[in-house]
């Protein structure tokens, strides 16, 4: 019974939080653009592998630093383990989930685009297409996470507060599990790059299903908020 309770109160919502972060599209869109640009250039295979790997490492490092930083801060603030903080956190999760449903993609004359302001989107597009060095790709990976912090902060904080409730090796497993799921779409795309598979197929799939991914991310975040509210605040 104790193990079952831990799965329901910690591991299940942790996995859902990671799935929410994995559903966001900016990081994958930038890596897709980077890969498509490199595949169209001569002698690009080795450079593609190096730059896409550096991009994934940059994204992974950014998520890791944010998650560990939040975990550290949560252990320093005693009020974060109480029901009031969980109420605030779950409310924020529901709010961010609604924002994802309403604003994550916007329509314009050219179709459906990410929520980013036009100038920011144009800047990232230009920087991605002009990336030629490993360090630039690494910084792009970090930037893709920082740029979406307004959305990913909710699942990250929820995950961090869940993980600090664990001890010892369970914390290590939980951190690794969250990172693996959150970064999984980038890993899949990186492996596709290694196999020299057509990026256009992946682009078409994301274009066709981006509304579904938006609804899934927003809905999962809202459900996660209510789920944690039931267990952590109402004592369900």
Short mmCIF file of C-alpha atoms in Angstrom, two decimals:
data_model
loop_
_atom_site.label_atom_id
_atom_site.label_comp_id
_atom_site.label_asym_id
_atom_site.label_seq_id
_atom_site.Cartn_x
_atom_site.Cartn_y
_atom_site.Cartn_z
CA UNK A 1 0.00 0.00 0.00
CA UNK A 2 2.84 2.37 0.84
CA UNK A 3 4.53 1.75 -2.53
CA UNK A 4 1.24 2.19 -4.35
CA UNK A 5 0.65 5.50 -2.56
CA UNK A 6 4.14 6.73 -3.50
CA UNK A 7 3.54 5.85 -7.16
CA UNK A 8 0.24 7.73 -7.22
CA UNK A 9 1.47 10.78 -5.31
CA UNK A 10 4.99 11.19 -6.72
CA UNK A 11 6.01 9.03 -9.68
CA UNK A 12 2.85 9.31 -11.78
CA UNK A 13 2.58 13.12 -11.57
CA UNK A 14 6.35 13.36 -12.13
CA UNK A 15 6.04 11.44 -15.41
CA UNK A 16 3.06 13.58 -16.47
CA UNK A 17 5.01 16.78 -15.73
CA UNK A 18 7.88 15.53 -17.90
CA UNK A 19 5.46 14.65 -20.70
CA UNK A 20 4.06 18.17 -20.56
CA UNK A 21 7.50 19.66 -21.05
CA UNK A 22 8.27 17.19 -23.84
CA UNK A 23 5.13 18.36 -25.67
CA UNK A 24 6.32 21.94 -26.10
CA UNK A 25 7.55 22.68 -29.60
CA UNK A 26 10.15 25.44 -29.66
CA UNK A 27 13.19 23.25 -28.98
CA UNK A 28 12.20 20.65 -31.55
CA UNK A 29 11.31 23.33 -34.12
CA UNK A 30 14.75 24.93 -33.78
CA UNK A 31 16.58 21.60 -34.02
CA UNK A 32 14.46 20.68 -37.06
CA UNK A 33 15.36 23.97 -38.71
CA UNK A 34 19.03 23.49 -37.87
CA UNK A 35 19.00 19.93 -39.25
CA UNK A 36 17.16 20.87 -42.43
CA UNK A 37 19.62 23.69 -43.09
CA UNK A 38 22.64 21.43 -42.61
CA UNK A 39 21.23 18.56 -44.66
CA UNK A 40 20.86 20.90 -47.62
CA UNK A 41 24.53 21.88 -47.49
CA UNK A 42 27.51 19.96 -48.92
CA UNK A 43 29.90 17.99 -46.66
CA UNK A 44 27.29 18.38 -43.92
CA UNK A 45 27.05 14.92 -42.33
CA UNK A 46 29.80 15.31 -39.75
CA UNK A 47 28.85 18.91 -39.00
CA UNK A 48 25.20 17.91 -38.63
CA UNK A 49 26.07 15.28 -36.05
CA UNK A 50 28.30 17.64 -34.07
CA UNK A 51 25.92 20.59 -34.07
CA UNK A 52 22.76 18.62 -33.36
CA UNK A 53 24.53 16.79 -30.51
CA UNK A 54 25.74 20.10 -29.07
CA UNK A 55 22.19 21.47 -29.33
CA UNK A 56 20.72 18.49 -27.44
CA UNK A 57 23.43 18.74 -24.77
CA UNK A 58 22.72 22.46 -24.35
CA UNK A 59 19.00 21.82 -23.91
CA UNK A 60 19.64 18.96 -21.49
CA UNK A 61 22.06 21.04 -19.43
CA UNK A 62 19.59 23.94 -19.24
CA UNK A 63 16.78 21.68 -18.00
CA UNK A 64 19.12 19.98 -15.52
CA UNK A 65 20.35 23.28 -14.07
CA UNK A 66 16.80 24.65 -13.75
CA UNK A 67 15.48 21.47 -12.13
CA UNK A 68 18.36 21.20 -9.64
CA UNK A 69 18.20 24.93 -8.87
CA UNK A 70 14.49 24.69 -8.12
CA UNK A 71 15.09 21.62 -5.95
CA UNK A 72 17.76 23.48 -3.99
CA UNK A 73 15.58 26.55 -3.49
CA UNK A 74 12.63 24.44 -2.41
CA UNK A 75 14.73 22.74 0.28
CA UNK A 76 15.81 26.16 1.59
CA UNK A 77 12.27 27.51 1.94
CA UNK A 78 10.43 25.64 4.71
CA UNK A 79 6.97 26.81 3.63
CA UNK A 80 7.25 24.98 0.29
CA UNK A 81 6.39 21.62 1.84
CA UNK A 82 3.04 22.81 3.18
CA UNK A 83 -0.43 22.60 1.69
CA UNK A 84 -0.58 26.35 0.99
CA UNK A 85 2.41 26.20 -1.34
CA UNK A 86 0.98 23.20 -3.14
CA UNK A 87 -2.28 25.11 -3.56
CA UNK A 88 -0.37 28.01 -5.15
CA UNK A 89 1.65 25.65 -7.33
CA UNK A 90 -1.35 23.68 -8.57
CA UNK A 91 -3.22 26.90 -9.26
CA UNK A 92 -0.26 28.16 -11.29
CA UNK A 93 -0.19 24.87 -13.19
CA UNK A 94 -3.85 25.18 -14.13
CA UNK A 95 -3.30 28.81 -15.17
CA UNK A 96 -0.31 27.98 -17.35
CA UNK A 97 -2.23 25.05 -18.84
CA UNK A 98 -5.03 27.40 -19.88
CA UNK A 99 -2.47 29.79 -21.40
CA UNK A 100 -1.00 26.90 -23.39
CA UNK A 101 -4.46 25.99 -24.72
CA UNK A 102 -5.28 29.58 -25.65
CA UNK A 103 -2.00 31.22 -26.67
CA UNK A 104 0.77 28.69 -27.37
CA UNK A 105 0.04 28.81 -31.09
CA UNK A 106 -1.28 31.89 -32.85
CA UNK A 107 -2.71 32.37 -36.30
CA UNK A 108 -1.45 34.89 -38.81
CA UNK A 109 -1.40 35.34 -42.58
CA UNK A 110 1.23 32.61 -42.96
CA UNK A 111 -0.65 30.03 -40.90
CA UNK A 112 -0.27 28.80 -37.34
CA UNK A 113 2.87 29.90 -35.52
CA UNK A 114 4.39 29.58 -32.07
CA UNK A 115 3.53 32.14 -29.40
CA UNK A 116 6.85 33.98 -29.77
CA UNK A 117 6.77 37.68 -30.72
CA UNK A 118 7.60 38.17 -34.39
CA UNK A 119 10.97 39.83 -33.79
CA UNK A 120 12.06 37.10 -31.38
CA UNK A 121 10.92 34.39 -33.81
CA UNK A 122 12.76 36.04 -36.70
CA UNK A 123 15.92 36.40 -34.59
CA UNK A 124 15.90 32.73 -33.54
CA UNK A 125 15.18 31.66 -37.12
CA UNK A 126 18.11 33.70 -38.42
CA UNK A 127 20.52 32.56 -35.68
CA UNK A 128 19.58 28.91 -36.21
CA UNK A 129 20.14 29.06 -39.96
CA UNK A 130 23.48 30.82 -39.50
CA UNK A 131 24.81 28.42 -36.86
CA UNK A 132 28.06 26.83 -38.02
CA UNK A 133 30.00 26.10 -34.82
CA UNK A 134 29.47 23.67 -31.95
CA UNK A 135 29.38 26.34 -29.26
CA UNK A 136 26.73 28.28 -31.17
CA UNK A 137 24.57 25.17 -31.38
CA UNK A 138 25.08 24.55 -27.65
CA UNK A 139 23.94 28.11 -26.84
CA UNK A 140 20.93 27.67 -29.13
CA UNK A 141 19.95 24.57 -27.16
CA UNK A 142 20.19 26.48 -23.89
CA UNK A 143 18.27 29.39 -25.41
CA UNK A 144 15.42 27.18 -26.59
CA UNK A 145 14.74 26.17 -22.98
CA UNK A 146 15.16 29.66 -21.52
CA UNK A 147 12.85 31.15 -24.17
CA UNK A 148 10.04 28.81 -23.09
CA UNK A 149 10.61 29.21 -19.37
CA UNK A 150 7.29 31.04 -19.03
CA UNK A 151 5.56 27.75 -19.88
CA UNK A 152 7.94 25.08 -18.59
CA UNK A 153 8.40 26.68 -15.17
CA UNK A 154 5.12 25.17 -13.95
CA UNK A 155 5.93 21.49 -14.70
CA UNK A 156 9.53 22.04 -13.58
CA UNK A 157 8.47 23.44 -10.20
CA UNK A 158 5.93 20.67 -9.72
CA UNK A 159 8.55 18.05 -10.56
CA UNK A 160 11.15 19.66 -8.30
CA UNK A 161 8.75 19.78 -5.35
CA UNK A 162 7.83 16.14 -5.91
CA UNK A 163 11.47 15.03 -6.15
CA UNK A 164 12.56 16.78 -2.93
CA UNK A 165 10.01 14.60 -1.16
CA UNK A 166 12.11 11.57 -2.08
CA UNK A 167 15.40 10.50 -0.51
CA UNK A 168 18.72 9.07 -1.63
CA UNK A 169 18.80 7.00 -4.80
CA UNK A 170 15.10 7.65 -5.46
CA UNK A 171 15.90 11.33 -6.04
CA UNK A 172 18.63 10.41 -8.53
CA UNK A 173 16.29 8.07 -10.41
CA UNK A 174 13.51 10.68 -10.42
CA UNK A 175 15.80 13.41 -11.79
CA UNK A 176 17.12 11.12 -14.54
CA UNK A 177 13.62 9.93 -15.42
CA UNK A 178 12.31 13.49 -15.74
CA UNK A 179 15.25 14.59 -17.87
CA UNK A 180 15.00 11.57 -20.16
CA UNK A 181 11.29 12.07 -20.86
CA UNK A 182 11.56 15.86 -21.19
CA UNK A 183 14.40 15.63 -23.71
CA UNK A 184 13.12 12.53 -25.56
CA UNK A 185 11.78 14.36 -28.69
CA UNK A 186 15.20 15.94 -29.23
CA UNK A 187 16.92 12.57 -28.79
CA UNK A 188 14.60 11.00 -31.36
CA UNK A 189 15.34 13.78 -33.83
CA UNK A 190 19.08 13.50 -33.17
CA UNK A 191 18.96 9.75 -33.87
CA UNK A 192 17.05 10.49 -37.08
CA UNK A 193 19.84 12.86 -38.06
CA UNK A 194 22.39 10.10 -37.49
CA UNK A 195 20.40 7.89 -39.83
CA UNK A 196 20.20 10.70 -42.42
CA UNK A 197 16.42 10.34 -42.52
CA UNK A 198 14.34 13.00 -44.21
CA UNK A 199 13.60 15.88 -41.85
CA UNK A 200 10.65 16.88 -44.04
CA UNK A 201 8.74 13.81 -42.84
CA UNK A 202 9.17 14.90 -39.23
CA UNK A 203 8.24 18.48 -40.10
CA UNK A 204 5.05 17.37 -41.83
CA UNK A 205 4.10 15.20 -38.86
CA UNK A 206 4.58 18.06 -36.39
CA UNK A 207 2.72 20.49 -38.62
CA UNK A 208 -0.19 18.09 -38.90
CA UNK A 209 -0.28 17.28 -35.17
CA UNK A 210 0.82 20.52 -33.50
CA UNK A 211 -2.74 21.36 -32.47
CA UNK A 212 -2.98 17.95 -30.83
CA UNK A 213 0.34 18.50 -29.03
CA UNK A 214 -0.85 21.91 -27.85
CA UNK A 215 -4.11 20.50 -26.50
CA UNK A 216 -2.29 17.57 -24.92
CA UNK A 217 0.25 19.79 -23.13
CA UNK A 218 -2.37 22.23 -21.86
CA UNK A 219 -4.85 19.55 -20.82
CA UNK A 220 -2.23 17.40 -19.09
CA UNK A 221 -0.99 20.42 -17.14
CA UNK A 222 -4.53 21.33 -16.03
CA UNK A 223 -5.29 17.73 -15.05
CA UNK A 224 -1.96 17.49 -13.23
CA UNK A 225 -2.83 20.63 -11.28
CA UNK A 226 -6.17 19.21 -10.15
CA UNK A 227 -4.60 15.81 -9.47
CA UNK A 228 -1.95 17.28 -7.18
CA UNK A 229 -4.55 19.52 -5.58
CA UNK A 230 -6.51 16.41 -4.63
CA UNK A 231 -3.52 14.56 -3.16
CA UNK A 232 -1.38 17.34 -1.74
CA UNK A 233 -3.96 19.87 -0.58
CA UNK A 234 -7.23 18.04 -0.04
CA UNK A 235 -5.57 14.83 1.18
CA UNK A 236 -7.27 12.58 -1.37
#
